[in-house]
Amino acid sequence: MIARAGAGPLRRLVVLRHAKSAWPTGIGDHDRPLAPRGRRDAPAAGRALADADCLPDLALCSTAVRARQTWELTAQQWGTPPPARFDPRLYGADAPELLAAVHEVPDQMMTLLLIGHNPGLQELVLDLAGDSLDDALDDVRTKFPTSAVAVLAWHGGSWQDLTPGVALLTDMIVPRGKKKA
């Protein structure tokens, strides 16, 4: 059963794991770019969010190259992308560190897109979701692959109202782009 947050408007946290990255020789982890598959999948994630009417008011993104490239390719699918904040704390962050960054989001933002890395993102989704629609929670427990998108919803007057177990995991998808012929 979902724990109830205080009364307030519906808020959504959209969690996006960066798209598939490459492993070029001599490049440090922070500077790894997207692989060809990641360059196909990131736009598919943007289209999936648009199709689901789940466009963010703000994006919080890791400073890692693969996360920034995921953001750029995702946001190109929308008419007017929202502002983005690139936060070095999100690189390698665990669930409590990610939640601390989310708690800093201005209250007027109703839908937030968080782009980062595993295992922190998967842990965050599992911590925040008190329940889910369909098998979404089981899907996240099983695997949260590259380009995975999880949508958490809850009612709260502030982002600080988002606490473990309070949200409903409404969706978990893994958009994939198609190879060009």
PDB file of C-alpha atoms in Angstrom:
ATOM      1  CA  MET A   1       0.000   0.000   0.000  1.00  0.00           C
ATOM      2  CA  ILE A   2       1.200   3.498  -0.763  1.00  0.00           C
ATOM      3  CA  ALA A   3       2.018   5.783   2.135  1.00  0.00           C
ATOM      4  CA  ARG A   4       0.192   9.067   1.708  1.00  0.00           C
ATOM      5  CA  ALA A   5       2.074  12.321   1.403  1.00  0.00           C
ATOM      6  CA  GLY A   6       0.460  15.536   2.468  1.00  0.00           C
ATOM      7  CA  ALA A   7      -2.197  17.093   0.335  1.00  0.00           C
ATOM      8  CA  GLY A   8      -0.907  18.858  -2.711  1.00  0.00           C
ATOM      9  CA  PRO A   9      -0.740  18.781  -6.466  1.00  0.00           C
ATOM     10  CA  LEU A  10       0.285  15.768  -8.480  1.00  0.00           C
ATOM     11  CA  ARG A  11       4.044  15.680  -8.997  1.00  0.00           C
ATOM     12  CA  ARG A  12       6.050  13.341 -11.198  1.00  0.00           C
ATOM     13  CA  LEU A  13       9.661  12.271 -11.039  1.00  0.00           C
ATOM     14  CA  VAL A  14      10.812  10.804 -14.346  1.00  0.00           C
ATOM     15  CA  VAL A  15      13.989   8.780 -13.888  1.00  0.00           C
ATOM     16  CA  LEU A  16      16.050   8.118 -17.028  1.00  0.00           C
ATOM     17  CA  ARG A  17      19.176   6.011 -17.011  1.00  0.00           C
ATOM     18  CA  HIS A  18      21.692   7.279 -19.568  1.00  0.00           C
ATOM     19  CA  ALA A  19      21.687   5.507 -22.925  1.00  0.00           C
ATOM     20  CA  LYS A  20      24.214   2.809 -23.853  1.00  0.00           C
ATOM     21  CA  SER A  21      27.766   4.119 -23.655  1.00  0.00           C
ATOM     22  CA  ALA A  22      30.927   3.268 -25.520  1.00  0.00           C
ATOM     23  CA  TRP A  23      34.177   2.117 -23.881  1.00  0.00           C
ATOM     24  CA  PRO A  24      36.915   3.834 -25.907  1.00  0.00           C
ATOM     25  CA  THR A  25      40.485   3.025 -24.920  1.00  0.00           C
ATOM     26  CA  GLY A  26      42.213   5.722 -22.905  1.00  0.00           C
ATOM     27  CA  ILE A  27      39.002   7.582 -21.951  1.00  0.00           C
ATOM     28  CA  GLY A  28      38.080   7.892 -18.275  1.00  0.00           C
ATOM     29  CA  ASP A  29      34.653   6.770 -17.088  1.00  0.00           C
ATOM     30  CA  HIS A  30      33.270  10.313 -16.709  1.00  0.00           C
ATOM     31  CA  ASP A  31      34.191  11.141 -20.310  1.00  0.00           C
ATOM     32  CA  ARG A  32      32.780   8.038 -22.013  1.00  0.00           C
ATOM     33  CA  PRO A  33      30.438   8.988 -24.909  1.00  0.00           C
ATOM     34  CA  LEU A  34      27.343   7.205 -26.137  1.00  0.00           C
ATOM     35  CA  ALA A  35      27.708   4.116 -28.294  1.00  0.00           C
ATOM     36  CA  PRO A  36      25.839   3.936 -31.618  1.00  0.00           C
ATOM     37  CA  ARG A  37      22.986   2.074 -29.897  1.00  0.00           C
ATOM     38  CA  GLY A  38      22.810   4.821 -27.258  1.00  0.00           C
ATOM     39  CA  ARG A  39      22.561   7.452 -30.005  1.00  0.00           C
ATOM     40  CA  ARG A  40      19.515   5.558 -31.318  1.00  0.00           C
ATOM     41  CA  ASP A  41      17.916   4.848 -27.945  1.00  0.00           C
ATOM     42  CA  ALA A  42      18.119   8.333 -26.393  1.00  0.00           C
ATOM     43  CA  PRO A  43      15.846   9.927 -29.043  1.00  0.00           C
ATOM     44  CA  ALA A  44      13.452   6.989 -28.586  1.00  0.00           C
ATOM     45  CA  ALA A  45      13.261   7.868 -24.882  1.00  0.00           C
ATOM     46  CA  GLY A  46      12.399  11.461 -25.789  1.00  0.00           C
ATOM     47  CA  ARG A  47       9.647  10.310 -28.150  1.00  0.00           C
ATOM     48  CA  ALA A  48       8.279   7.917 -25.519  1.00  0.00           C
ATOM     49  CA  LEU A  49       8.049  10.729 -22.953  1.00  0.00           C
ATOM     50  CA  ALA A  50       6.319  12.990 -25.462  1.00  0.00           C
ATOM     51  CA  ASP A  51       3.880  10.224 -26.443  1.00  0.00           C
ATOM     52  CA  ALA A  52       3.086   9.636 -22.750  1.00  0.00           C
ATOM     53  CA  ASP A  53       2.499  13.372 -22.181  1.00  0.00           C
ATOM     54  CA  CYS A  54       5.253  13.253 -19.580  1.00  0.00           C
ATOM     55  CA  LEU A  55       7.451  16.182 -20.548  1.00  0.00           C
ATOM     56  CA  PRO A  56       9.437  17.708 -17.691  1.00  0.00           C
ATOM     57  CA  ASP A  57       9.483  21.249 -16.391  1.00  0.00           C
ATOM     58  CA  LEU A  58      13.149  20.830 -15.446  1.00  0.00           C
ATOM     59  CA  ALA A  59      15.900  18.285 -16.048  1.00  0.00           C
ATOM     60  CA  LEU A  60      18.607  17.393 -13.539  1.00  0.00           C
ATOM     61  CA  CYS A  61      21.472  15.653 -15.285  1.00  0.00           C
ATOM     62  CA  SER A  62      24.779  14.102 -14.321  1.00  0.00           C
ATOM     63  CA  THR A  63      27.824  15.857 -15.763  1.00  0.00           C
ATOM     64  CA  ALA A  64      29.126  12.622 -17.310  1.00  0.00           C
ATOM     65  CA  VAL A  65      29.432  12.891 -21.086  1.00  0.00           C
ATOM     66  CA  ARG A  66      27.099   9.937 -21.729  1.00  0.00           C
ATOM     67  CA  ALA A  67      24.396  11.472 -19.491  1.00  0.00           C
ATOM     68  CA  ARG A  68      24.719  14.905 -21.129  1.00  0.00           C
ATOM     69  CA  GLN A  69      24.508  13.334 -24.595  1.00  0.00           C
ATOM     70  CA  THR A  70      21.449  11.356 -23.504  1.00  0.00           C
ATOM     71  CA  TRP A  71      19.815  14.610 -22.364  1.00  0.00           C
ATOM     72  CA  GLU A  72      20.645  16.405 -25.614  1.00  0.00           C
ATOM     73  CA  LEU A  73      19.297  13.633 -27.849  1.00  0.00           C
ATOM     74  CA  THR A  74      16.211  13.102 -25.668  1.00  0.00           C
ATOM     75  CA  ALA A  75      15.337  16.809 -25.509  1.00  0.00           C
ATOM     76  CA  GLN A  76      15.742  17.241 -29.283  1.00  0.00           C
ATOM     77  CA  GLN A  77      12.506  15.277 -29.649  1.00  0.00           C
ATOM     78  CA  TRP A  78      10.460  18.050 -28.014  1.00  0.00           C
ATOM     79  CA  GLY A  79       9.400  21.397 -29.434  1.00  0.00           C
ATOM     80  CA  THR A  80      10.774  23.460 -26.576  1.00  0.00           C
ATOM     81  CA  PRO A  81      12.994  21.578 -24.154  1.00  0.00           C
ATOM     82  CA  PRO A  82      12.865  22.622 -20.503  1.00  0.00           C
ATOM     83  CA  PRO A  83      15.860  24.083 -18.711  1.00  0.00           C
ATOM     84  CA  ALA A  84      18.511  21.621 -17.587  1.00  0.00           C
ATOM     85  CA  ARG A  85      20.845  21.689 -14.610  1.00  0.00           C
ATOM     86  CA  PHE A  86      24.046  19.686 -14.843  1.00  0.00           C
ATOM     87  CA  ASP A  87      24.984  18.596 -11.353  1.00  0.00           C
ATOM     88  CA  PRO A  88      28.337  16.899 -10.658  1.00  0.00           C
ATOM     89  CA  ARG A  89      26.863  15.349  -7.497  1.00  0.00           C
ATOM     90  CA  LEU A  90      24.699  13.063  -9.651  1.00  0.00           C
ATOM     91  CA  TYR A  91      27.702  11.246 -11.143  1.00  0.00           C
ATOM     92  CA  GLY A  92      28.108   8.071  -9.092  1.00  0.00           C
ATOM     93  CA  ALA A  93      25.427   9.147  -6.608  1.00  0.00           C
ATOM     94  CA  ASP A  94      23.591   6.644  -4.447  1.00  0.00           C
ATOM     95  CA  ALA A  95      19.862   6.836  -3.742  1.00  0.00           C
ATOM     96  CA  PRO A  96      20.101   9.200  -0.709  1.00  0.00           C
ATOM     97  CA  GLU A  97      22.373  11.573  -2.637  1.00  0.00           C
ATOM     98  CA  LEU A  98      20.013  11.579  -5.617  1.00  0.00           C
ATOM     99  CA  LEU A  99      17.023  12.239  -3.371  1.00  0.00           C
ATOM    100  CA  ALA A 100      18.877  15.132  -1.700  1.00  0.00           C
ATOM    101  CA  ALA A 101      19.341  16.739  -5.137  1.00  0.00           C
ATOM    102  CA  VAL A 102      15.649  16.200  -5.964  1.00  0.00           C
ATOM    103  CA  HIS A 103      14.654  17.844  -2.672  1.00  0.00           C
ATOM    104  CA  GLU A 104      16.354  21.053  -3.868  1.00  0.00           C
ATOM    105  CA  VAL A 105      14.065  21.424  -6.900  1.00  0.00           C
ATOM    106  CA  PRO A 106      11.872  24.547  -6.813  1.00  0.00           C
ATOM    107  CA  ASP A 107       8.281  23.836  -5.813  1.00  0.00           C
ATOM    108  CA  GLN A 108       6.803  25.333  -9.010  1.00  0.00           C
ATOM    109  CA  MET A 109       8.287  22.422 -11.014  1.00  0.00           C
ATOM    110  CA  MET A 110       5.635  19.721 -11.268  1.00  0.00           C
ATOM    111  CA  THR A 111       7.497  17.177 -13.429  1.00  0.00           C
ATOM    112  CA  LEU A 112      11.215  16.588 -12.997  1.00  0.00           C
ATOM    113  CA  LEU A 113      13.467  14.527 -15.267  1.00  0.00           C
ATOM    114  CA  LEU A 114      16.465  12.986 -13.488  1.00  0.00           C
ATOM    115  CA  ILE A 115      19.218  11.599 -15.759  1.00  0.00           C
ATOM    116  CA  GLY A 116      22.007   9.606 -14.200  1.00  0.00           C
ATOM    117  CA  HIS A 117      23.563   6.230 -13.540  1.00  0.00           C
ATOM    118  CA  ASN A 118      23.020   2.842 -11.989  1.00  0.00           C
ATOM    119  CA  PRO A 119      22.963   1.450  -9.415  1.00  0.00           C
ATOM    120  CA  GLY A 120      21.819   4.710  -7.789  1.00  0.00           C
ATOM    121  CA  LEU A 121      18.830   5.328 -10.071  1.00  0.00           C
ATOM    122  CA  GLN A 122      17.456   1.821  -9.674  1.00  0.00           C
ATOM    123  CA  GLU A 123      17.868   2.041  -5.892  1.00  0.00           C
ATOM    124  CA  LEU A 124      16.107   5.429  -5.866  1.00  0.00           C
ATOM    125  CA  VAL A 125      13.096   4.119  -7.804  1.00  0.00           C
ATOM    126  CA  LEU A 126      12.828   1.074  -5.543  1.00  0.00           C
ATOM    127  CA  ASP A 127      13.124   3.239  -2.403  1.00  0.00           C
ATOM    128  CA  LEU A 128      10.498   5.772  -3.483  1.00  0.00           C
ATOM    129  CA  ALA A 129       7.879   3.430  -4.934  1.00  0.00           C
ATOM    130  CA  GLY A 130       5.432   2.193  -2.337  1.00  0.00           C
ATOM    131  CA  ASP A 131       3.479   0.436  -5.071  1.00  0.00           C
ATOM    132  CA  SER A 132       3.191   0.279  -8.843  1.00  0.00           C
ATOM    133  CA  LEU A 133       0.774  -0.180 -11.677  1.00  0.00           C
ATOM    134  CA  ASP A 134       0.939  -3.533 -13.428  1.00  0.00           C
ATOM    135  CA  ASP A 135       4.327  -5.215 -12.992  1.00  0.00           C
ATOM    136  CA  ALA A 136       6.426  -2.028 -13.123  1.00  0.00           C
ATOM    137  CA  LEU A 137       7.989  -2.505  -9.686  1.00  0.00           C
ATOM    138  CA  ASP A 138       8.926  -6.108 -10.463  1.00  0.00           C
ATOM    139  CA  ASP A 139      10.422  -4.936 -13.763  1.00  0.00           C
ATOM    140  CA  VAL A 140      12.619  -2.371 -11.983  1.00  0.00           C
ATOM    141  CA  ARG A 141      13.689  -4.936  -9.387  1.00  0.00           C
ATOM    142  CA  THR A 142      14.709  -7.319 -12.166  1.00  0.00           C
ATOM    143  CA  LYS A 143      16.688  -4.820 -14.237  1.00  0.00           C
ATOM    144  CA  PHE A 144      16.970  -1.090 -14.933  1.00  0.00           C
ATOM    145  CA  PRO A 145      18.907  -1.126 -18.222  1.00  0.00           C
ATOM    146  CA  THR A 146      20.356   1.743 -20.193  1.00  0.00           C
ATOM    147  CA  SER A 147      17.677   4.134 -21.510  1.00  0.00           C
ATOM    148  CA  ALA A 148      15.158   2.798 -18.979  1.00  0.00           C
ATOM    149  CA  VAL A 149      12.497   5.293 -17.937  1.00  0.00           C
ATOM    150  CA  ALA A 150      10.604   5.066 -14.650  1.00  0.00           C
ATOM    151  CA  VAL A 151       7.771   7.453 -13.810  1.00  0.00           C
ATOM    152  CA  LEU A 152       6.929   8.036 -10.138  1.00  0.00           C
ATOM    153  CA  ALA A 153       3.862  10.058  -9.139  1.00  0.00           C
ATOM    154  CA  TRP A 154       2.634  11.384  -5.787  1.00  0.00           C
ATOM    155  CA  HIS A 155       0.777  14.325  -4.283  1.00  0.00           C
ATOM    156  CA  GLY A 156       2.829  16.863  -2.418  1.00  0.00           C
ATOM    157  CA  GLY A 157       3.198  20.580  -1.940  1.00  0.00           C
ATOM    158  CA  SER A 158       6.981  20.404  -2.193  1.00  0.00           C
ATOM    159  CA  TRP A 159       9.694  18.157  -3.605  1.00  0.00           C
ATOM    160  CA  GLN A 160      10.738  17.597  -0.011  1.00  0.00           C
ATOM    161  CA  ASP A 161       7.478  15.669   0.406  1.00  0.00           C
ATOM    162  CA  LEU A 162       8.988  12.919  -1.744  1.00  0.00           C
ATOM    163  CA  THR A 163      10.143  10.318   0.758  1.00  0.00           C
ATOM    164  CA  PRO A 164      10.688   6.549   0.625  1.00  0.00           C
ATOM    165  CA  GLY A 165       7.537   4.589  -0.112  1.00  0.00           C
ATOM    166  CA  VAL A 166       5.331   7.594  -0.872  1.00  0.00           C
ATOM    167  CA  ALA A 167       5.195   7.385  -4.691  1.00  0.00           C
ATOM    168  CA  LEU A 168       3.333   5.213  -7.146  1.00  0.00           C
ATOM    169  CA  LEU A 169       5.482   3.808  -9.939  1.00  0.00           C
ATOM    170  CA  THR A 170       3.120   4.418 -12.836  1.00  0.00           C
ATOM    171  CA  ASP A 171       5.344   3.240 -15.658  1.00  0.00           C
ATOM    172  CA  MET A 172       8.642   1.575 -16.495  1.00  0.00           C
ATOM    173  CA  ILE A 173       9.665   1.372 -20.119  1.00  0.00           C
ATOM    174  CA  VAL A 174      12.852   0.704 -22.047  1.00  0.00           C
ATOM    175  CA  PRO A 175      12.626   2.607 -25.354  1.00  0.00           C
ATOM    176  CA  ARG A 176      14.817   1.338 -28.156  1.00  0.00           C
ATOM    177  CA  GLY A 177      15.690   3.106 -31.387  1.00  0.00           C
ATOM    178  CA  LYS A 178      15.782   1.274 -34.683  1.00  0.00           C
ATOM    179  CA  LYS A 179      18.900   0.638 -36.692  1.00  0.00           C
ATOM    180  CA  LYS A 180      18.973   2.376 -40.040  1.00  0.00           C
ATOM    181  CA  ALA A 181      18.825   0.049 -43.010  1.00  0.00           C
TER     182      ALA A 181
END
